[in-house]
Amino acid sequence: MLKKLRAPPLLNLVFANRKLSFYDTSSTPKTKEDNAKLSQRRHYSMRPHREQEQRNAEDVLFDMFASEETGLISMGKFLAGLKTTGIRRNDPRVRELMDNLKKVHKLNNYETGSSAETQHLNRETFKAVVAPNIVLIAKAFRQQFVIPDFTSFVKDIEDIYNRCKTNTLGKLADYIPQLSRYNPDSWGLSICTIDGQRFSIGDVEVPFTLQSCSKPLTYAIALEKLGPKVVHSYVGQEPSGRNFNELVLDQNKKPHNPMINAGAILTCSLMNALVKPDMTSAEIFDYTMSWFKRLSGGEYIGFNNAVFLSEREAADRNYALGFYMRENKCFPKRTNLKEVMDFYFQCCSMETNCEAMSVIAASLANGGICPTTEEKVFRPEVIRDVLSIMHSCGTYDYSGQFAFKVGLPAKSGVSGGMMLVIPNVMGIFAWSPPLDHLGNTVRGLQFCEELVSMFNFHRYDNLKHLSNKKDPRKHRYETKGLSIVNLLFSAASGDVTALRRHRLSGMDITLADYDGRTALHLAASEGHLECVKFLLEQCHVPHNPKDRWGNLPVDEAENFGHSHVVEFLRSWAEKVDQPNEECQPEAVTTKTQADEEICSTSDLETSPATSPIPTPAESGSRAGSGRSSPVPSDAGSTASAGSASSIDDKTKPGL
Ligand SMILES: NC(=O)CC[C@H](N)C(=O)O
């Protein structure tokens, strides 16, 4: 039987050195009185007031998602919104937020009928819950990630994925039974950007072995520990122009490069003899696996013993390569060839999935720093060298064509994997077992080629001049002209959500175009009451800017017959134009300047101008990263604000 509702518990939240005590109203039914108080508060909040200009990112986020009726925010909606930016609930960078949600849910130990992730919170609770991760969250909703419009990008990726799905060409590798038993229909694709935006589709959790995709990773460890000079005194940097397991060395009697079998076996010998000469084979295995794991942000890296045993069993060619290299004195002194070969087979037999590999690829795209854990795994110089070799040698004997057509560093493996790196943007991992005659995954290859024909990701695509390819990247600067076009377009089309985003991004919402037309003019002339309300109530734009013909927004609403907007604008004007009110906006004439493309009503000293949303650093939150940093907590509390324990049930009185 359902428990009776009882008075909501008093919550104590310790955050950012201040203690908040308040009632969580999340599931309390609203009485008429409550609603009246709420609307009174809202009425008050409509008045332009200095304090409101200082509202921080947490407040703006709350307003983006809160229900007008209840004054509460649905965390389900909020988390769904966060997901559209590419941030998942299990992202380590929002761990404190998720922990706080669980704690608040637990504290509300009266029957709520909702889960931790779907509960409704009031403003104060919401602010305290999101505070530890606000830097990352604000960045997400301000569209400041490398792929700002992640939803549109993902739609295009889905289209490419679906086209590749219908491609049934290629054959499974059959040199060992485990590979020949794969389902040829398996097709998975995962993306992780350098900002940790994630997208996955298809068979992304099906495990497969790393095979040749381990080669750039062991090479990276060797470079990190020994430096390029030492490593490349043993192995070259040239594409071999031959099969990946060809019994051939270059003219200096070195393996051609670390991406083919001979080169990778050589890299393994460097690990054994030079990087960790004192370690046992078991320790070197653990050591290597821990590097892979750190690169993947702790996601799935395992080991497939059956594949290892089969690899070792069916390894005549690899042993031949080993002996041939030993004969030619390729290995460092003290190399134990048997141990080296075993280590090579073990690296090929490590198990993973698309999800984990996309994070590894993203760590390579991100200069060696894992985007989800923010751990610096490799030095950027190491990554540059790894990507250079992947670019020229990563796809076997197709490498030249791949560099020509796709123009990006990649590494394929015989289990059907294709790791693609778009430096400084994202990592992609495609997995589908059927291979072409050169040993590359057919669907993976098609995906890479289609990707760069849709987006300007090819190394030599021109980013400056317009092309017929899409550019989903955020560029370091966006012209003011372009942003005002977007702002005015959002207002004219009645898109309140887009207006909210513009506001959250810190944009000056009072901007006017060449003709002195503001967002309010356009929203009013198109009859979008919601937008008009948002602009006045939340952005506090002046209600009376004049365009170059002297028209006010209210005139526009009247001209186009939107009486409900006219009514609202008139009553708003009455309210704010009362004498003796603080912060009254003056009547504004928006000057248009023939020699300037755009101007801002705030530039023209209108008052009160919309102040850009303070950055989290400005509003007292943690700067730098999306993760929390310790902030002193109240005395006696075990909580350190900004950590998951900022909501601490030890501090809850009255429960
Ligand atoms: N192309 C590959 O993925 C090669 C790895 C495989 N295990 C081999 O050594 O033959």
PDB file of N, CA, C and O in Angstrom, residues 423-478:
ATOM      1  N   PRO A 423      42.069  14.109 -35.658  1.00  0.00           N
ATOM      2  CA  PRO A 423      42.839  14.819 -34.631  1.00  0.00           C
ATOM      3  C   PRO A 423      42.149  16.102 -34.171  1.00  0.00           C
ATOM      4  O   PRO A 423      41.609  16.858 -34.979  1.00  0.00           O
ATOM      5  N   ASN A 424      42.163  16.286 -32.867  1.00  0.00           N
ATOM      6  CA  ASN A 424      41.550  17.452 -32.214  1.00  0.00           C
ATOM      7  C   ASN A 424      40.035  17.510 -32.352  1.00  0.00           C
ATOM      8  O   ASN A 424      39.435  18.546 -32.051  1.00  0.00           O
ATOM      9  N   VAL A 425      39.427  16.459 -32.808  1.00  0.00           N
ATOM     10  CA  VAL A 425      37.966  16.457 -32.939  1.00  0.00           C
ATOM     11  C   VAL A 425      37.346  15.231 -32.263  1.00  0.00           C
ATOM     12  O   VAL A 425      36.595  15.359 -31.301  1.00  0.00           O
ATOM     13  N   MET A 426      37.665  14.044 -32.768  1.00  0.00           N
ATOM     14  CA  MET A 426      37.002  12.860 -32.211  1.00  0.00           C
ATOM     15  C   MET A 426      37.718  11.566 -32.605  1.00  0.00           C
ATOM     16  O   MET A 426      38.568  11.555 -33.506  1.00  0.00           O
ATOM     17  N   GLY A 427      37.354  10.505 -31.901  1.00  0.00           N
ATOM     18  CA  GLY A 427      37.790   9.166 -32.264  1.00  0.00           C
ATOM     19  C   GLY A 427      36.571   8.350 -32.641  1.00  0.00           C
ATOM     20  O   GLY A 427      35.490   8.516 -32.071  1.00  0.00           O
ATOM     21  N   ILE A 428      36.748   7.491 -33.641  1.00  0.00           N
ATOM     22  CA  ILE A 428      35.632   6.659 -34.100  1.00  0.00           C
ATOM     23  C   ILE A 428      36.124   5.227 -34.144  1.00  0.00           C
ATOM     24  O   ILE A 428      37.273   4.965 -34.544  1.00  0.00           O
ATOM     25  N   PHE A 429      35.272   4.292 -33.740  1.00  0.00           N
ATOM     26  CA  PHE A 429      35.637   2.898 -33.933  1.00  0.00           C
ATOM     27  C   PHE A 429      34.487   2.175 -34.628  1.00  0.00           C
ATOM     28  O   PHE A 429      33.326   2.238 -34.182  1.00  0.00           O
ATOM     29  N   ALA A 430      34.828   1.534 -35.740  1.00  0.00           N
ATOM     30  CA  ALA A 430      33.837   0.769 -36.493  1.00  0.00           C
ATOM     31  C   ALA A 430      34.239  -0.701 -36.406  1.00  0.00           C
ATOM     32  O   ALA A 430      35.426  -1.023 -36.514  1.00  0.00           O
ATOM     33  N   TRP A 431      33.259  -1.554 -36.198  1.00  0.00           N
ATOM     34  CA  TRP A 431      33.573  -2.990 -36.135  1.00  0.00           C
ATOM     35  C   TRP A 431      32.570  -3.800 -36.950  1.00  0.00           C
ATOM     36  O   TRP A 431      31.355  -3.701 -36.752  1.00  0.00           O
ATOM     37  N   SER A 432      33.095  -4.540 -37.884  1.00  0.00           N
ATOM     38  CA  SER A 432      32.279  -5.463 -38.669  1.00  0.00           C
ATOM     39  C   SER A 432      33.235  -6.515 -39.246  1.00  0.00           C
ATOM     40  O   SER A 432      34.190  -6.168 -39.948  1.00  0.00           O
ATOM     41  N   PRO A 433      33.015  -7.801 -38.935  1.00  0.00           N
ATOM     42  CA  PRO A 433      34.034  -8.819 -39.233  1.00  0.00           C
ATOM     43  C   PRO A 433      34.354  -9.089 -40.706  1.00  0.00           C
ATOM     44  O   PRO A 433      35.515  -9.411 -40.998  1.00  0.00           O
ATOM     45  N   PRO A 434      33.405  -8.984 -41.673  1.00  0.00           N
ATOM     46  CA  PRO A 434      33.818  -9.319 -43.050  1.00  0.00           C
ATOM     47  C   PRO A 434      34.914  -8.382 -43.578  1.00  0.00           C
ATOM     48  O   PRO A 434      34.811  -7.157 -43.456  1.00  0.00           O
ATOM     49  N   LEU A 435      35.954  -8.997 -44.161  1.00  0.00           N
ATOM     50  CA  LEU A 435      37.132  -8.240 -44.610  1.00  0.00           C
ATOM     51  C   LEU A 435      37.250  -8.256 -46.129  1.00  0.00           C
ATOM     52  O   LEU A 435      36.795  -9.204 -46.784  1.00  0.00           O
ATOM     53  N   ASP A 436      37.899  -7.242 -46.674  1.00  0.00           N
ATOM     54  CA  ASP A 436      38.187  -7.259 -48.113  1.00  0.00           C
ATOM     55  C   ASP A 436      39.481  -8.049 -48.353  1.00  0.00           C
ATOM     56  O   ASP A 436      40.090  -8.560 -47.406  1.00  0.00           O
ATOM     57  N   HIS A 437      39.938  -8.101 -49.610  1.00  0.00           N
ATOM     58  CA  HIS A 437      41.089  -8.961 -49.916  1.00  0.00           C
ATOM     59  C   HIS A 437      42.381  -8.472 -49.275  1.00  0.00           C
ATOM     60  O   HIS A 437      43.355  -9.212 -49.163  1.00  0.00           O
ATOM     61  N   LEU A 438      42.403  -7.204 -48.820  1.00  0.00           N
ATOM     62  CA  LEU A 438      43.620  -6.704 -48.166  1.00  0.00           C
ATOM     63  C   LEU A 438      43.555  -6.842 -46.644  1.00  0.00           C
ATOM     64  O   LEU A 438      44.515  -6.527 -45.936  1.00  0.00           O
ATOM     65  N   GLY A 439      42.422  -7.281 -46.137  1.00  0.00           N
ATOM     66  CA  GLY A 439      42.299  -7.505 -44.688  1.00  0.00           C
ATOM     67  C   GLY A 439      41.622  -6.377 -43.934  1.00  0.00           C
ATOM     68  O   GLY A 439      41.621  -6.362 -42.703  1.00  0.00           O
ATOM     69  N   ASN A 440      41.021  -5.409 -44.655  1.00  0.00           N
ATOM     70  CA  ASN A 440      40.310  -4.309 -43.986  1.00  0.00           C
ATOM     71  C   ASN A 440      38.814  -4.596 -43.923  1.00  0.00           C
ATOM     72  O   ASN A 440      38.240  -5.150 -44.875  1.00  0.00           O
ATOM     73  N   THR A 441      38.200  -4.174 -42.829  1.00  0.00           N
ATOM     74  CA  THR A 441      36.758  -4.372 -42.681  1.00  0.00           C
ATOM     75  C   THR A 441      36.013  -3.623 -43.788  1.00  0.00           C
ATOM     76  O   THR A 441      36.238  -2.418 -43.987  1.00  0.00           O
ATOM     77  N   VAL A 442      35.116  -4.323 -44.459  1.00  0.00           N
ATOM     78  CA  VAL A 442      34.450  -3.718 -45.621  1.00  0.00           C
ATOM     79  C   VAL A 442      33.528  -2.578 -45.182  1.00  0.00           C
ATOM     80  O   VAL A 442      33.589  -1.462 -45.716  1.00  0.00           O
ATOM     81  N   ARG A 443      32.706  -2.860 -44.175  1.00  0.00           N
ATOM     82  CA  ARG A 443      31.765  -1.807 -43.743  1.00  0.00           C
ATOM     83  C   ARG A 443      32.524  -0.635 -43.103  1.00  0.00           C
ATOM     84  O   ARG A 443      32.171   0.530 -43.289  1.00  0.00           O
ATOM     85  N   GLY A 444      33.566  -0.973 -42.346  1.00  0.00           N
ATOM     86  CA  GLY A 444      34.350   0.075 -41.687  1.00  0.00           C
ATOM     87  C   GLY A 444      34.981   1.014 -42.705  1.00  0.00           C
ATOM     88  O   GLY A 444      34.963   2.235 -42.548  1.00  0.00           O
ATOM     89  N   LEU A 445      35.490   0.424 -43.765  1.00  0.00           N
ATOM     90  CA  LEU A 445      36.125   1.216 -44.817  1.00  0.00           C
ATOM     91  C   LEU A 445      35.093   2.099 -45.529  1.00  0.00           C
ATOM     92  O   LEU A 445      35.325   3.286 -45.774  1.00  0.00           O
ATOM     93  N   GLN A 446      33.951   1.494 -45.828  1.00  0.00           N
ATOM     94  CA  GLN A 446      32.900   2.282 -46.487  1.00  0.00           C
ATOM     95  C   GLN A 446      32.490   3.453 -45.594  1.00  0.00           C
ATOM     96  O   GLN A 446      32.303   4.583 -46.059  1.00  0.00           O
ATOM     97  N   PHE A 447      32.385   3.163 -44.299  1.00  0.00           N
ATOM     98  CA  PHE A 447      31.992   4.227 -43.372  1.00  0.00           C
ATOM     99  C   PHE A 447      32.994   5.390 -43.437  1.00  0.00           C
ATOM    100  O   PHE A 447      32.602   6.549 -43.540  1.00  0.00           O
ATOM    101  N   CYS A 448      34.293   5.054 -43.370  1.00  0.00           N
ATOM    102  CA  CYS A 448      35.322   6.114 -43.369  1.00  0.00           C
ATOM    103  C   CYS A 448      35.222   6.949 -44.648  1.00  0.00           C
ATOM    104  O   CYS A 448      35.307   8.183 -44.611  1.00  0.00           O
ATOM    105  N   GLU A 449      35.033   6.259 -45.763  1.00  0.00           N
ATOM    106  CA  GLU A 449      35.015   6.988 -47.030  1.00  0.00           C
ATOM    107  C   GLU A 449      33.766   7.869 -47.145  1.00  0.00           C
ATOM    108  O   GLU A 449      33.841   9.007 -47.596  1.00  0.00           O
ATOM    109  N   GLU A 450      32.643   7.341 -46.671  1.00  0.00           N
ATOM    110  CA  GLU A 450      31.417   8.160 -46.734  1.00  0.00           C
ATOM    111  C   GLU A 450      31.489   9.334 -45.758  1.00  0.00           C
ATOM    112  O   GLU A 450      30.966  10.412 -46.030  1.00  0.00           O
ATOM    113  N   LEU A 451      32.125   9.077 -44.613  1.00  0.00           N
ATOM    114  CA  LEU A 451      32.223  10.135 -43.596  1.00  0.00           C
ATOM    115  C   LEU A 451      32.919  11.368 -44.167  1.00  0.00           C
ATOM    116  O   LEU A 451      32.435  12.491 -44.012  1.00  0.00           O
ATOM    117  N   VAL A 452      34.061  11.136 -44.840  1.00  0.00           N
ATOM    118  CA  VAL A 452      34.786  12.311 -45.340  1.00  0.00           C
ATOM    119  C   VAL A 452      34.190  12.872 -46.627  1.00  0.00           C
ATOM    120  O   VAL A 452      34.540  13.971 -47.025  1.00  0.00           O
ATOM    121  N   SER A 453      33.288  12.123 -47.247  1.00  0.00           N
ATOM    122  CA  SER A 453      32.640  12.776 -48.392  1.00  0.00           C
ATOM    123  C   SER A 453      31.470  13.627 -47.903  1.00  0.00           C
ATOM    124  O   SER A 453      31.036  14.546 -48.585  1.00  0.00           O
ATOM    125  N   MET A 454      30.989  13.383 -46.696  1.00  0.00           N
ATOM    126  CA  MET A 454      29.920  14.227 -46.150  1.00  0.00           C
ATOM    127  C   MET A 454      30.487  15.404 -45.342  1.00  0.00           C
ATOM    128  O   MET A 454      30.003  16.518 -45.428  1.00  0.00           O
ATOM    129  N   PHE A 455      31.530  15.114 -44.538  1.00  0.00           N
ATOM    130  CA  PHE A 455      32.089  16.160 -43.661  1.00  0.00           C
ATOM    131  C   PHE A 455      33.507  16.535 -44.119  1.00  0.00           C
ATOM    132  O   PHE A 455      34.220  15.694 -44.670  1.00  0.00           O
ATOM    133  N   ASN A 456      33.906  17.754 -43.795  1.00  0.00           N
ATOM    134  CA  ASN A 456      35.250  18.186 -44.243  1.00  0.00           C
ATOM    135  C   ASN A 456      36.333  17.751 -43.249  1.00  0.00           C
ATOM    136  O   ASN A 456      37.107  18.561 -42.755  1.00  0.00           O
ATOM    137  N   PHE A 457      36.391  16.432 -42.999  1.00  0.00           N
ATOM    138  CA  PHE A 457      37.347  15.888 -42.037  1.00  0.00           C
ATOM    139  C   PHE A 457      38.674  15.452 -42.673  1.00  0.00           C
ATOM    140  O   PHE A 457      39.617  15.134 -41.958  1.00  0.00           O
ATOM    141  N   HIS A 458      38.717  15.355 -43.991  1.00  0.00           N
ATOM    142  CA  HIS A 458      39.964  14.967 -44.660  1.00  0.00           C
ATOM    143  C   HIS A 458      41.039  15.992 -44.296  1.00  0.00           C
ATOM    144  O   HIS A 458      40.777  17.195 -44.247  1.00  0.00           O
ATOM    145  N   ARG A 459      42.228  15.485 -44.004  1.00  0.00           N
ATOM    146  CA  ARG A 459      43.342  16.339 -43.583  1.00  0.00           C
ATOM    147  C   ARG A 459      43.508  17.559 -44.485  1.00  0.00           C
ATOM    148  O   ARG A 459      43.870  18.642 -44.030  1.00  0.00           O
ATOM    149  N   TYR A 460      43.242  17.399 -45.749  1.00  0.00           N
ATOM    150  CA  TYR A 460      43.491  18.495 -46.682  1.00  0.00           C
ATOM    151  C   TYR A 460      42.223  19.141 -47.207  1.00  0.00           C
ATOM    152  O   TYR A 460      42.256  19.855 -48.197  1.00  0.00           O
ATOM    153  N   ASP A 461      41.111  18.902 -46.523  1.00  0.00           N
ATOM    154  CA  ASP A 461      39.912  19.670 -46.853  1.00  0.00           C
ATOM    155  C   ASP A 461      40.143  21.106 -46.413  1.00  0.00           C
ATOM    156  O   ASP A 461      40.752  21.355 -45.369  1.00  0.00           O
ATOM    157  N   ASN A 462      39.635  22.017 -47.202  1.00  0.00           N
ATOM    158  CA  ASN A 462      39.798  23.411 -46.835  1.00  0.00           C
ATOM    159  C   ASN A 462      38.716  23.821 -45.840  1.00  0.00           C
ATOM    160  O   ASN A 462      37.532  23.606 -46.076  1.00  0.00           O
ATOM    161  N   LEU A 463      39.145  24.403 -44.731  1.00  0.00           N
ATOM    162  CA  LEU A 463      38.181  24.747 -43.692  1.00  0.00           C
ATOM    163  C   LEU A 463      37.737  26.201 -43.787  1.00  0.00           C
ATOM    164  O   LEU A 463      36.773  26.601 -43.156  1.00  0.00           O
ATOM    165  N   LYS A 464      38.474  26.974 -44.555  1.00  0.00           N
ATOM    166  CA  LYS A 464      38.221  28.407 -44.548  1.00  0.00           C
ATOM    167  C   LYS A 464      37.172  28.803 -45.580  1.00  0.00           C
ATOM    168  O   LYS A 464      36.286  29.599 -45.306  1.00  0.00           O
ATOM    169  N   HIS A 465      37.296  28.240 -46.752  1.00  0.00           N
ATOM    170  CA  HIS A 465      36.370  28.640 -47.805  1.00  0.00           C
ATOM    171  C   HIS A 465      35.230  27.638 -47.876  1.00  0.00           C
ATOM    172  O   HIS A 465      35.389  26.468 -47.530  1.00  0.00           O
ATOM    173  N   LEU A 466      34.130  28.127 -48.325  1.00  0.00           N
ATOM    174  CA  LEU A 466      32.955  27.262 -48.372  1.00  0.00           C
ATOM    175  C   LEU A 466      33.190  26.085 -49.308  1.00  0.00           C
ATOM    176  O   LEU A 466      33.817  26.205 -50.335  1.00  0.00           O
ATOM    177  N   SER A 467      32.706  24.945 -48.894  1.00  0.00           N
ATOM    178  CA  SER A 467      32.771  23.802 -49.793  1.00  0.00           C
ATOM    179  C   SER A 467      31.420  23.113 -49.717  1.00  0.00           C
ATOM    180  O   SER A 467      30.551  23.525 -48.963  1.00  0.00           O
ATOM    181  N   ASN A 468      31.273  22.056 -50.494  1.00  0.00           N
ATOM    182  CA  ASN A 468      29.973  21.396 -50.453  1.00  0.00           C
ATOM    183  C   ASN A 468      29.897  20.364 -49.328  1.00  0.00           C
ATOM    184  O   ASN A 468      28.945  19.625 -49.220  1.00  0.00           O
ATOM    185  N   LYS A 469      30.939  20.331 -48.489  1.00  0.00           N
ATOM    186  CA  LYS A 469      30.904  19.408 -47.351  1.00  0.00           C
ATOM    187  C   LYS A 469      30.428  20.120 -46.089  1.00  0.00           C
ATOM    188  O   LYS A 469      30.597  21.327 -45.946  1.00  0.00           O
ATOM    189  N   LYS A 470      29.896  19.317 -45.165  1.00  0.00           N
ATOM    190  CA  LYS A 470      29.443  19.906 -43.907  1.00  0.00           C
ATOM    191  C   LYS A 470      30.615  20.057 -42.948  1.00  0.00           C
ATOM    192  O   LYS A 470      31.528  19.240 -42.950  1.00  0.00           O
ATOM    193  N   ASP A 471      30.547  21.082 -42.120  1.00  0.00           N
ATOM    194  CA  ASP A 471      31.534  21.250 -41.057  1.00  0.00           C
ATOM    195  C   ASP A 471      30.799  21.286 -39.719  1.00  0.00           C
ATOM    196  O   ASP A 471      30.228  22.310 -39.355  1.00  0.00           O
ATOM    197  N   PRO A 472      30.822  20.170 -38.995  1.00  0.00           N
ATOM    198  CA  PRO A 472      30.065  20.151 -37.737  1.00  0.00           C
ATOM    199  C   PRO A 472      30.846  20.710 -36.557  1.00  0.00           C
ATOM    200  O   PRO A 472      30.356  20.756 -35.449  1.00  0.00           O
ATOM    201  N   ARG A 473      32.091  21.133 -36.795  1.00  0.00           N
ATOM    202  CA  ARG A 473      32.971  21.568 -35.706  1.00  0.00           C
ATOM    203  C   ARG A 473      32.642  22.952 -35.203  1.00  0.00           C
ATOM    204  O   ARG A 473      32.209  23.804 -35.959  1.00  0.00           O
ATOM    205  N   LYS A 474      32.960  23.147 -33.936  1.00  0.00           N
ATOM    206  CA  LYS A 474      32.897  24.499 -33.390  1.00  0.00           C
ATOM    207  C   LYS A 474      34.201  25.182 -33.750  1.00  0.00           C
ATOM    208  O   LYS A 474      35.274  24.636 -33.543  1.00  0.00           O
ATOM    209  N   HIS A 475      34.104  26.348 -34.297  1.00  0.00           N
ATOM    210  CA  HIS A 475      35.334  27.057 -34.607  1.00  0.00           C
ATOM    211  C   HIS A 475      35.641  28.057 -33.527  1.00  0.00           C
ATOM    212  O   HIS A 475      34.766  28.491 -32.806  1.00  0.00           O
ATOM    213  N   ARG A 476      36.891  28.381 -33.424  1.00  0.00           N
ATOM    214  CA  ARG A 476      37.332  29.201 -32.308  1.00  0.00           C
ATOM    215  C   ARG A 476      36.622  30.545 -32.284  1.00  0.00           C
ATOM    216  O   ARG A 476      36.375  31.116 -31.275  1.00  0.00           O
ATOM    217  N   TYR A 477      36.300  31.046 -33.434  1.00  0.00           N
ATOM    218  CA  TYR A 477      35.541  32.295 -33.408  1.00  0.00           C
ATOM    219  C   TYR A 477      34.321  32.107 -34.290  1.00  0.00           C
ATOM    220  O   TYR A 477      34.339  31.399 -35.287  1.00  0.00           O
ATOM    221  N   GLU A 478      33.247  32.717 -33.846  1.00  0.00           N
ATOM    222  CA  GLU A 478      32.086  32.764 -34.723  1.00  0.00           C
ATOM    223  C   GLU A 478      31.841  34.231 -34.968  1.00  0.00           C
ATOM    224  O   GLU A 478      31.888  35.035 -34.038  1.00  0.00           O
TER     225      GLU A 478
END
